[in-house]
Coordinates of C-alpha atoms in Angstrom, one line a residue:
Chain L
X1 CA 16.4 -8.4 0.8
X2 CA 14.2 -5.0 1.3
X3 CA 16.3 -2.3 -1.0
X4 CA 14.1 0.2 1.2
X5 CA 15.6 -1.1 4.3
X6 CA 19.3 -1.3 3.5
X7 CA 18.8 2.1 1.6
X8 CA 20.7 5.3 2.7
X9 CA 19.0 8.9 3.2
X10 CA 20.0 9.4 -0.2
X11 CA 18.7 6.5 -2.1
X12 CA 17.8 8.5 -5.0
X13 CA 21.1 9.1 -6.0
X14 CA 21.7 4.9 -6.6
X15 CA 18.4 5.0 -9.3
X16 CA 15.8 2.5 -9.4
X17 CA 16.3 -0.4 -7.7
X18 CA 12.9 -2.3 -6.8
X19 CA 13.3 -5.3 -8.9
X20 CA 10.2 -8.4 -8.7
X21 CA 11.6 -10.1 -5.8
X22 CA 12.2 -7.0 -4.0
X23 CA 9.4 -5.5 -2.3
X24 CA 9.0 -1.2 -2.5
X25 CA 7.5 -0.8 0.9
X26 CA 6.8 2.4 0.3
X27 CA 4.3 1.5 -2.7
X28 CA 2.0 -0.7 -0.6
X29 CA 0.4 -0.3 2.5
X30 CA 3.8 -1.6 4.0
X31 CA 5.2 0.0 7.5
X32 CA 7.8 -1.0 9.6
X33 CA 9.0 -0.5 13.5
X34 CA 11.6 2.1 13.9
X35 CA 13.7 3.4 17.0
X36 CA 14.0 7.3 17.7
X37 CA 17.6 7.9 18.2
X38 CA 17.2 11.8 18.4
X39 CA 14.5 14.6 17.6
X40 CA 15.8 17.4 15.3
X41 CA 12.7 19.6 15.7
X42 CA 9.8 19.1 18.4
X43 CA 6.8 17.9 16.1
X44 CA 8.8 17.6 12.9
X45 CA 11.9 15.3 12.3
X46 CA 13.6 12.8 13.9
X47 CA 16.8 10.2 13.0
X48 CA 14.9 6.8 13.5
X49 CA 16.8 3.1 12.8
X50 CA 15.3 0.0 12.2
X51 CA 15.0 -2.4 14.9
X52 CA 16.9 -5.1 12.8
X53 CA 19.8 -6.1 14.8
X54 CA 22.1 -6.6 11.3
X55 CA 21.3 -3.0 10.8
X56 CA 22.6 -1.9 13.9
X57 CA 25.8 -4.0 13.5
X58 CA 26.2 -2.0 9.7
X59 CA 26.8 1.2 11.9
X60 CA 24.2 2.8 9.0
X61 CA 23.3 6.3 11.4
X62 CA 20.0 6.4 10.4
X63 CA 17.2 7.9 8.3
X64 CA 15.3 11.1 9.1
X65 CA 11.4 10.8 9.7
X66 CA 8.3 13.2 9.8
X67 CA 7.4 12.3 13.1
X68 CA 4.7 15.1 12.8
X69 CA 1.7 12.9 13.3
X70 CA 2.6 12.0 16.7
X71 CA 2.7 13.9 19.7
X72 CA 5.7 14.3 21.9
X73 CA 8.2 12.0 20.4
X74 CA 11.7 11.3 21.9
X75 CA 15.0 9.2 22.2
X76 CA 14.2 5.6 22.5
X77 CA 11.0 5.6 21.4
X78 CA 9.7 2.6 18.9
X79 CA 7.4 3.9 16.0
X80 CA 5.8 2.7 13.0
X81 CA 7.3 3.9 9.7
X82 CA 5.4 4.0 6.7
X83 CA 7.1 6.2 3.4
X84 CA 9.4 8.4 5.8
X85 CA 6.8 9.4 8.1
X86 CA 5.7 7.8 11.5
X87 CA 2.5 6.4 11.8
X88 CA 1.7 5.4 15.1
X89 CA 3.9 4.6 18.1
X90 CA 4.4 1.1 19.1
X91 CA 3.8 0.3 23.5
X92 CA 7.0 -1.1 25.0
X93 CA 5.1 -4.4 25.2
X94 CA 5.2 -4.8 21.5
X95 CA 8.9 -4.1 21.1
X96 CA 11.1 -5.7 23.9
X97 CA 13.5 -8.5 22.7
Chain Z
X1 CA 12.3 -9.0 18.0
X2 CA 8.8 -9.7 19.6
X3 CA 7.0 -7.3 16.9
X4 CA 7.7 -9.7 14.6
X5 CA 8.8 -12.7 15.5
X6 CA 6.3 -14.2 17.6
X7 CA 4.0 -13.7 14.6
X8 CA 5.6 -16.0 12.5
X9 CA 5.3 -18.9 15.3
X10 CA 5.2 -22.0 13.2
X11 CA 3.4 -23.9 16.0
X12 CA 1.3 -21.2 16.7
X13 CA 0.1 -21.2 13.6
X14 CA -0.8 -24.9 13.4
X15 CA -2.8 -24.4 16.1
X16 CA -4.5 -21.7 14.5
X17 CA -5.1 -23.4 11.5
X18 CA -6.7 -26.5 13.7
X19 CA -9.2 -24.0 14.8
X20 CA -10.3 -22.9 11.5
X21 CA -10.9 -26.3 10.3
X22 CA -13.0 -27.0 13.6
X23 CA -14.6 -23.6 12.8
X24 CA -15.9 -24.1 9.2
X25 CA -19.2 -25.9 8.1
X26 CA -18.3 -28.4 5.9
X27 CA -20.2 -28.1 2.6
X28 CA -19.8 -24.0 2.7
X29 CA -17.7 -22.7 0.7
X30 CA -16.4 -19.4 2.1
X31 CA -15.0 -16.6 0.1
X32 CA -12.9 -13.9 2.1
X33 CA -11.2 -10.8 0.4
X34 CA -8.0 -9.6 1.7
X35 CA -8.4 -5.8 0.6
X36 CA -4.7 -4.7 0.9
X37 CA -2.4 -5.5 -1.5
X38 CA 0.2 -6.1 1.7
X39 CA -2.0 -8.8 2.5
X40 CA -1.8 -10.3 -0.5
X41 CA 2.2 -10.8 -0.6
X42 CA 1.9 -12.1 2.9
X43 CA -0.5 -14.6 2.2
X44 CA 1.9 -16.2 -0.6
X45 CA 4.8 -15.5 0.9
X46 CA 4.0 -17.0 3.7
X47 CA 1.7 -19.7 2.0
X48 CA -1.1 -19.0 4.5
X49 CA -4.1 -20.0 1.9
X50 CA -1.8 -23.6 2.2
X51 CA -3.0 -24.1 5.6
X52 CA -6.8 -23.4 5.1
X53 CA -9.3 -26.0 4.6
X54 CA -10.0 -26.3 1.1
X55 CA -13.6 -24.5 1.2
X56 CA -12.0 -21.4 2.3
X57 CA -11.4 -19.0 -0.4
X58 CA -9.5 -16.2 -0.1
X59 CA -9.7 -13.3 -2.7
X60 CA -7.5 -10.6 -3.7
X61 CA -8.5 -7.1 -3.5
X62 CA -8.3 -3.6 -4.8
X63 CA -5.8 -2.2 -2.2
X64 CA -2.9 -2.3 -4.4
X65 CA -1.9 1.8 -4.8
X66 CA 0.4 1.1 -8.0
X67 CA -1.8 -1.4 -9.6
X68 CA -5.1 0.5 -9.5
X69 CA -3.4 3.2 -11.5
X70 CA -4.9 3.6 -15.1
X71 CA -2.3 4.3 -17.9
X72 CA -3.7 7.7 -18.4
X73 CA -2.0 8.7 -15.5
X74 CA 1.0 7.1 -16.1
X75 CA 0.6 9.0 -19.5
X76 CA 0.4 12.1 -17.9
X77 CA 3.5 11.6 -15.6
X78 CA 5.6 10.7 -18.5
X79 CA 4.2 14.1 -20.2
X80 CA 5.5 15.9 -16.9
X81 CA 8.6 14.1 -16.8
X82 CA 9.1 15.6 -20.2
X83 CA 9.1 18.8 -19.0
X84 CA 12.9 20.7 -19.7
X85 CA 13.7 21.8 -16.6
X86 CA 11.4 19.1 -14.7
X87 CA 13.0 16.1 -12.0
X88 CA 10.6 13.6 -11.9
X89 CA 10.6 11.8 -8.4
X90 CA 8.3 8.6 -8.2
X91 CA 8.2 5.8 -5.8
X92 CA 10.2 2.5 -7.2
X93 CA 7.3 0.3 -8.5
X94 CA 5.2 2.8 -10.1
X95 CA 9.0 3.5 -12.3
X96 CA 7.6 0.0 -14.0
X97 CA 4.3 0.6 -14.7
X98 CA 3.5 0.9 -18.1
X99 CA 1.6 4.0 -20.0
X100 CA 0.1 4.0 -23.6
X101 CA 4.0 5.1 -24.7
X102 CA 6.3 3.0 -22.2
X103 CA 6.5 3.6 -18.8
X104 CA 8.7 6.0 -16.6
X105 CA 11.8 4.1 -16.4
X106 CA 11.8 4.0 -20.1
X107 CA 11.5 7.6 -20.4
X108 CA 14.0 8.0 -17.8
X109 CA 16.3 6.2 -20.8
X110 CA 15.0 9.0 -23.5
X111 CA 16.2 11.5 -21.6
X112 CA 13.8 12.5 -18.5
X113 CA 15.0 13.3 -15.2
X114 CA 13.4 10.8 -13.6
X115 CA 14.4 9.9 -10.2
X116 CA 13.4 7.4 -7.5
X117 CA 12.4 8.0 -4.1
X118 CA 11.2 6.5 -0.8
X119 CA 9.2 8.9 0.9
X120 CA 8.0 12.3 -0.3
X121 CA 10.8 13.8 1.6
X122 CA 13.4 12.5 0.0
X123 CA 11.2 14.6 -3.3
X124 CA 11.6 17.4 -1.0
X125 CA 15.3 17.6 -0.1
X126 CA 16.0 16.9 -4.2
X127 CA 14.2 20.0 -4.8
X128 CA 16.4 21.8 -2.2
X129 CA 19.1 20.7 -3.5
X130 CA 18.3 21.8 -7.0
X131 CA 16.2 25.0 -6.2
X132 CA 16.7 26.1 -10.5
X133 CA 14.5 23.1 -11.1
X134 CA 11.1 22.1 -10.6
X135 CA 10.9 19.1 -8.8
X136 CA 7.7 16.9 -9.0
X137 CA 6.8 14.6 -6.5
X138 CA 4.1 11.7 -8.3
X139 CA 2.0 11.0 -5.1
X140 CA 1.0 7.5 -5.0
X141 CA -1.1 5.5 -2.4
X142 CA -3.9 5.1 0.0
X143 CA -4.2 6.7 3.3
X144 CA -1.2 5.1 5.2
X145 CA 0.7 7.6 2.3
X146 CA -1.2 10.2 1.7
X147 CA -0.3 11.9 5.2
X148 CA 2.9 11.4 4.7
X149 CA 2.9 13.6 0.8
X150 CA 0.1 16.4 3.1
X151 CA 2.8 16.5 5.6
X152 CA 5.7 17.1 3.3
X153 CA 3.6 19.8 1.5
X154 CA 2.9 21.8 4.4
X155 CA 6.6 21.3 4.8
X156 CA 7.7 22.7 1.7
X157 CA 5.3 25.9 2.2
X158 CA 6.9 26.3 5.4
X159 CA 10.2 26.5 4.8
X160 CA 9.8 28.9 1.8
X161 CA 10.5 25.8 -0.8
X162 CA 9.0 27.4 -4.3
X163 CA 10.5 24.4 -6.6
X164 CA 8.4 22.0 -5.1
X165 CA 4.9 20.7 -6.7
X166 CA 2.5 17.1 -6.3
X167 CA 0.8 15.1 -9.2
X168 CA -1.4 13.8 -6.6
X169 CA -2.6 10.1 -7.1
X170 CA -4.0 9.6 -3.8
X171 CA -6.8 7.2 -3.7
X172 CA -9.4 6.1 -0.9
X173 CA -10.2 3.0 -0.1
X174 CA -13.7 2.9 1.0
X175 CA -15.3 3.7 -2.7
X176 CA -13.3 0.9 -4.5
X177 CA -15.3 -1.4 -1.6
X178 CA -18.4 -0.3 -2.1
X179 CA -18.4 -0.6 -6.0
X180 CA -16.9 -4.2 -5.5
X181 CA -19.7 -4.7 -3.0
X182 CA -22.6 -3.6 -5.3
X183 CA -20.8 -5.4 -8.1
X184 CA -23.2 -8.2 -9.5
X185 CA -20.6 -10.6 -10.4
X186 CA -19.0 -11.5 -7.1
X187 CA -20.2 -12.5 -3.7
X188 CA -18.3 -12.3 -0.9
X189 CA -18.2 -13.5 2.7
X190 CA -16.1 -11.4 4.5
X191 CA -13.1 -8.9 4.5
X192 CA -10.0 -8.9 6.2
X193 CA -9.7 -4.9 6.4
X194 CA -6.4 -3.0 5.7
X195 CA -4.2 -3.2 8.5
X196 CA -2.5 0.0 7.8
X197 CA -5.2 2.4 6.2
X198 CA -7.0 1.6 9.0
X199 CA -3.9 3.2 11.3
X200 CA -4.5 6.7 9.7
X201 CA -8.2 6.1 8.9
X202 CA -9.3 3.9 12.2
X203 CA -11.8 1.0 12.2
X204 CA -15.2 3.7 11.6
X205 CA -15.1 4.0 8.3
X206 CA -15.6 -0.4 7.6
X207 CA -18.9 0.3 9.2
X208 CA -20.6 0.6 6.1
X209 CA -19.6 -3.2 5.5
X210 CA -21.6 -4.6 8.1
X211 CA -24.3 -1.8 8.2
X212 CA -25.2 -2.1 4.2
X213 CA -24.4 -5.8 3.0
X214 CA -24.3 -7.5 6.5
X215 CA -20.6 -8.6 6.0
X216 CA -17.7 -9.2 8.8
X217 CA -14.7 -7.3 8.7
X218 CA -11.6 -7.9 10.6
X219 CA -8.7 -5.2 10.4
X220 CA -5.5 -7.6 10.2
X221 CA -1.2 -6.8 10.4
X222 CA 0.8 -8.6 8.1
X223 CA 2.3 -11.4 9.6
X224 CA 0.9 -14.6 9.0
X225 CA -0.1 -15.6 12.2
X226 CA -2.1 -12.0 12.2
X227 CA -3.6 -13.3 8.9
X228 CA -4.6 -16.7 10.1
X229 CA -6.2 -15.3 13.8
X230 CA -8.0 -12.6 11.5
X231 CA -9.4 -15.5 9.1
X232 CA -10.5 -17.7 12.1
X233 CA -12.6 -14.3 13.9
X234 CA -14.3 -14.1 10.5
X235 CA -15.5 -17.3 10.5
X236 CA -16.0 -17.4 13.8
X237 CA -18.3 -14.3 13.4
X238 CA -20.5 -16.1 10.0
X239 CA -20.7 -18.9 12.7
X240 CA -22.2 -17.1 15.2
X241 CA -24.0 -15.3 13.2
X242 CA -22.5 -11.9 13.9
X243 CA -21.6 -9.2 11.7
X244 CA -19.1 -6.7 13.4
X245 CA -15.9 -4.4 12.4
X246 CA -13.4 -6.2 14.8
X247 CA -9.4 -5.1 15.1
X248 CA -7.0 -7.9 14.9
X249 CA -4.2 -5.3 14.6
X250 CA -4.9 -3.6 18.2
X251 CA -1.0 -3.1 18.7
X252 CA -1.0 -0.8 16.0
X253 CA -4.5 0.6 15.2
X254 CA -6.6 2.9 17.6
X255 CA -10.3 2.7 16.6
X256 CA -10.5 6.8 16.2
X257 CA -7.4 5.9 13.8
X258 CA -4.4 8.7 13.4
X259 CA -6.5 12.4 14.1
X260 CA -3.7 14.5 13.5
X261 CA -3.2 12.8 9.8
X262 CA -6.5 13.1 9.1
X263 CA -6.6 17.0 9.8
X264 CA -3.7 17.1 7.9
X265 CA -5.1 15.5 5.0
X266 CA -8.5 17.6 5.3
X267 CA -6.2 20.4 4.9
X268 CA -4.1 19.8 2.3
X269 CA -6.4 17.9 0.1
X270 CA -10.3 17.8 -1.4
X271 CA -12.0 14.8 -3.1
X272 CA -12.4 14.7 -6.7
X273 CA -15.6 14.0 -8.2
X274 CA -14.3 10.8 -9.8
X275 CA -11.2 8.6 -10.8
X276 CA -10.2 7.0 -13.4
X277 CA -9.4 2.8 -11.2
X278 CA -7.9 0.3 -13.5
X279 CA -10.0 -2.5 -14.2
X280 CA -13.0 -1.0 -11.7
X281 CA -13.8 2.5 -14.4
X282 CA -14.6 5.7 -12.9
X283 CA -15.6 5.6 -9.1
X284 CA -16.9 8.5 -7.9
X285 CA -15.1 10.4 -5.0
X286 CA -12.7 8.1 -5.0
X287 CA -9.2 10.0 -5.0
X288 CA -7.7 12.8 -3.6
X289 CA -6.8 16.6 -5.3
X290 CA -5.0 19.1 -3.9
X291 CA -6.7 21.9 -1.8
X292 CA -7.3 25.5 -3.3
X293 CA -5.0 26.5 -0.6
X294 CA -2.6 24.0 -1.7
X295 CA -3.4 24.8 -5.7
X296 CA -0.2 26.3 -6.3
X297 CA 2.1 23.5 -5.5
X298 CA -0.3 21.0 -7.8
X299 CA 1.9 19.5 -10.7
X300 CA -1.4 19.3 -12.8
X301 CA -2.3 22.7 -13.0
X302 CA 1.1 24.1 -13.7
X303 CA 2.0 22.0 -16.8
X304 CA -0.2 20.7 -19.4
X305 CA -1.7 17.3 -18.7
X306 CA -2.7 15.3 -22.0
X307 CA -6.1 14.2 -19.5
X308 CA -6.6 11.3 -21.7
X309 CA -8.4 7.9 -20.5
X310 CA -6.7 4.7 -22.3
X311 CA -8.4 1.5 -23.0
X312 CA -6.0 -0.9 -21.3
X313 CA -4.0 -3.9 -23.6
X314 CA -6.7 -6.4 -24.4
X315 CA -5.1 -9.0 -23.3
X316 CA -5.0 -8.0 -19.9
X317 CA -7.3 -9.0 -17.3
X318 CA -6.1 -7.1 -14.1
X319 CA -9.5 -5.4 -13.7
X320 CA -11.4 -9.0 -13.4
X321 CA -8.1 -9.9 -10.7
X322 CA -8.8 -6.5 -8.9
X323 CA -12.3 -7.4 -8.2
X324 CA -11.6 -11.0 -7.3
X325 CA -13.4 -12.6 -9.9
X326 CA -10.6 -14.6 -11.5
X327 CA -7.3 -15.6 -10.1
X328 CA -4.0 -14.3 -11.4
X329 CA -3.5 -17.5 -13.2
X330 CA -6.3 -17.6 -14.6
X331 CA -5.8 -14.6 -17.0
X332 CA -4.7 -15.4 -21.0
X333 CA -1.4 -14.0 -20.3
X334 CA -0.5 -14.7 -16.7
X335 CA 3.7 -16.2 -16.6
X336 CA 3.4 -16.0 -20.4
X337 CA 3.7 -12.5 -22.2
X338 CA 3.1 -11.0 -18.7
X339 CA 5.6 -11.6 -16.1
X340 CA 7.1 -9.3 -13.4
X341 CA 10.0 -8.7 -15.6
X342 CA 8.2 -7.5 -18.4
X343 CA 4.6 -6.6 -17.1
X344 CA 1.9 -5.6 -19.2
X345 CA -0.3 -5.0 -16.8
X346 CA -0.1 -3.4 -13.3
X347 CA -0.9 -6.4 -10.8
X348 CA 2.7 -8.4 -12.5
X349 CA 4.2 -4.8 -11.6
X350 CA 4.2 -4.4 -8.0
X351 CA 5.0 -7.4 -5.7
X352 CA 2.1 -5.8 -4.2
X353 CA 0.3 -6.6 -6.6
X354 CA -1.9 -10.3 -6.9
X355 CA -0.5 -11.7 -10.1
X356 CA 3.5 -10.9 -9.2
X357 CA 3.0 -12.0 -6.0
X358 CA 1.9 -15.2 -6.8
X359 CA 4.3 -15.2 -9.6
X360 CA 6.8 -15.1 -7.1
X361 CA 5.7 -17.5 -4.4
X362 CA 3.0 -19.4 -5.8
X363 CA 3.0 -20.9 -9.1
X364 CA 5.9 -23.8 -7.9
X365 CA 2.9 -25.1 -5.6
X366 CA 0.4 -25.3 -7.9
X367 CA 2.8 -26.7 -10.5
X368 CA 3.0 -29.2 -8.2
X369 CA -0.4 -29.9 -7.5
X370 CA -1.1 -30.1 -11.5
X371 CA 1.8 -32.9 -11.7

């Protein structure tokens, strides 16, 4: 399992945990497809969740992102997360179960 | 979840796989490098070089950010580490890699403050939490990460964070290519570009590929049917003849790539004149620095650096696996002295890298195939 994926905002608190079957997405060139549940500042930082369905079920309330590379961001939105920062936002085509 | 799923159709890829076999000249052998160490761990993971003809090659590239870091600069990370009132805050890989003296996990044990992180804000809200220490954030990665440390920089200086400094590690990808390119001791085919770099840096900067040494590139995601298609364009461009910069990964990356990250990284960072790649030497213009105007938040300035290039342990061969020019079980050491658990060099390190990831996923098949 991903330990970036299942980690909480504060991950730094549990120490290293990237063993060799693990894969540290933010150490390669790794990004992965994130709903915006809310905006905290206009061109700054948003809560975002993974699209994973067992995620959703943990009830885990989400992670905060730099959204600051993308231009009007909001609720609902699908975007591409790479080390805590969205990348590029993702069409509806690309995201709907 | 369509983003994903449908590219890991199993009949799909069959198919796919059918046309690459039609596509291919038998008696050419072909020799494609997948540049991104992502890449890499998909192709085993997946076992997509299981379901290519036999005269398609595929070799590992340079675009692994932890495993392209000399022990020099692991050195002077420890030597920062050190620091009294220093936290250290590192991605989780590049805990693992090991210096001349150990690596940073180890130093964590002697006594550092060495903490791990998953994105340079999480760096940032540690040294908001502890504004009496100096918290340094070792910036690691090519352009899909180097935004995201620019962006957390100008974040710090705006909110008035003074605790807050970078040992920047940032590295370009373009350079490493070219020196691979004019190296003399590998010939390549064609490259399946970096699916996303290219999302910050767009599909312009491959140009050069096609322009200089008349090679194809195709930009590729991760998924292995996004690896197969990307495969079959490139032959289907040596077959025709053509030699273009074409974009597998259209649901992700715009040609003009991300403008606002790149005018965030203009900003915030300058090129050095060289850096120090393990297993490719000293490439010029090959990494990133901090600014002047960012100058005062740069790790490397404030504390003493010991600067020093190491020779890397003799027995390791990741340089000759970072340039493609022998496969990760082909090195002296490979599942033997060197193995993810205890790594001696940097490609066992990250599962990024080409010799863990084929540690992990590979070696059962070809311990097969030698039974």
């Amino acid at each position: 399992m991903n330990a970036a994926r299942t980690a909480p905002a504060t991950a730094s608190d549990l120490g290293p945990s990237c063993g060799p079957e693990e894969h540290c997405i933010t150490c390669g060139d790794q990004a992965i497809p994130m709903r915006v549940l809310g905006v905290e500042q206009p061109g700054g930082l948003a809560i975002c969740r993974e699209l994973s369905d067992v995620l959703q079920m943990t009830g885990i309330a989400g992670e905060t992102v730099d959204v600051g590379l993308l231009a009007d961001v909001s609720a609902g939105d699908v975007v591409l997360v790479h080390a805590g920062t969205a990348l590029a936002r993702l069409g509806p085509e690309e995201v709907e179960a | 979840m369509k983003f994903v799923d449908e590219f890991r159709d199993a009949g799909l890829g069959r198919v796919l796989a059918g046309e690459i076999l039609t596509t291919v000249e038998p008696g050419r052998h072909y020799k494609i490098m997948e540049v991104c160490g992502g890449h890499t761990h998909s192709i085993y993971k997946y076992g997509v070089d299981d379901l290519l003809p036999s005269n398609v090659e595929l070799v590992h590239g340079p675009g692994c950010p932890v495993c392209v870091i000399p022990m020099g600069r692991v050195d002077d990370g420890i030597a920062i580490a050190h620091e009294p009132n220093v936290i250290f805050a590192c991605f989780g890989d590049m805990l693992r890699v090991p210096g001349s003296n150990g690596t940073l996990l180890e130093a964590k044990a002697r006594g550092a403050d060495v903490r791990m992180v998953y994105s340079p804000l999480d760096a940032l809200r540690i040294a908001k939490q502890n504004p009496d220490r100096d918290v340094v954030f070792f910036a690691i990665g090519f352009e899909t990460t180097a935004p995201s440390t620019a962006l957390t920089l100008k974040r710090a200086r705006a909110e008035g964070v003074e605790n807050f400094f970078c040992m920047c590690n940032h590295v370009t990808i373009v350079p490493p290519l070219r020196a691979l390119l004019d190296s003399p001791d590998l010939r390549l085919d064609g490259f399946i570009g970096p699916g996303h770099v290219s999302t910050v840096v767009g599909a312009r900067p491959f140009h050069f590929i096609c322009a200089d040494y008349e090679r194809p590139v195709v930009i590729a995601g991760f998924e292995p049917l996004d690896l197969l298609q990307a495969i079959h364009m490139i032959l289907r461009q040596l077959s025709d003849g053509r030699c273009e910069v074409e974009n597998q990964y259209t649901r992700v990356v715009p040609y003009e790539g991300n403008l606002r990250a790149l005018e965030i990284m203009a900003e915030v960072f300058e090129l050095r004149p060289h850096f120090e790649w393990r297993g490719l030497g000293l490439i010029s213009q090959s990494a990133l620095k901090l600014s002047d105007a960012y100058a005062d938040l740069d790790a490397e300035l404030r504390y003493a650096v010991p600067g020093v290039r190491v020779a890397d342990p003799k027995a390791c061969q990741c340089g000759e696996v970072l340039k493609g020019v022998i496969k990760p079980w082909e090195c002296k050491v490979f599942g033997s002295a060197c193995t993810p658990e205890h790594a001696i060099g940097t490609c066992m390190v990250s599962p990024e890298g080409a010799c863990a990831a084929y540690y992990n996923y590979g070696r059962f098949a070809r311990e097969r195939e030698v039974v």
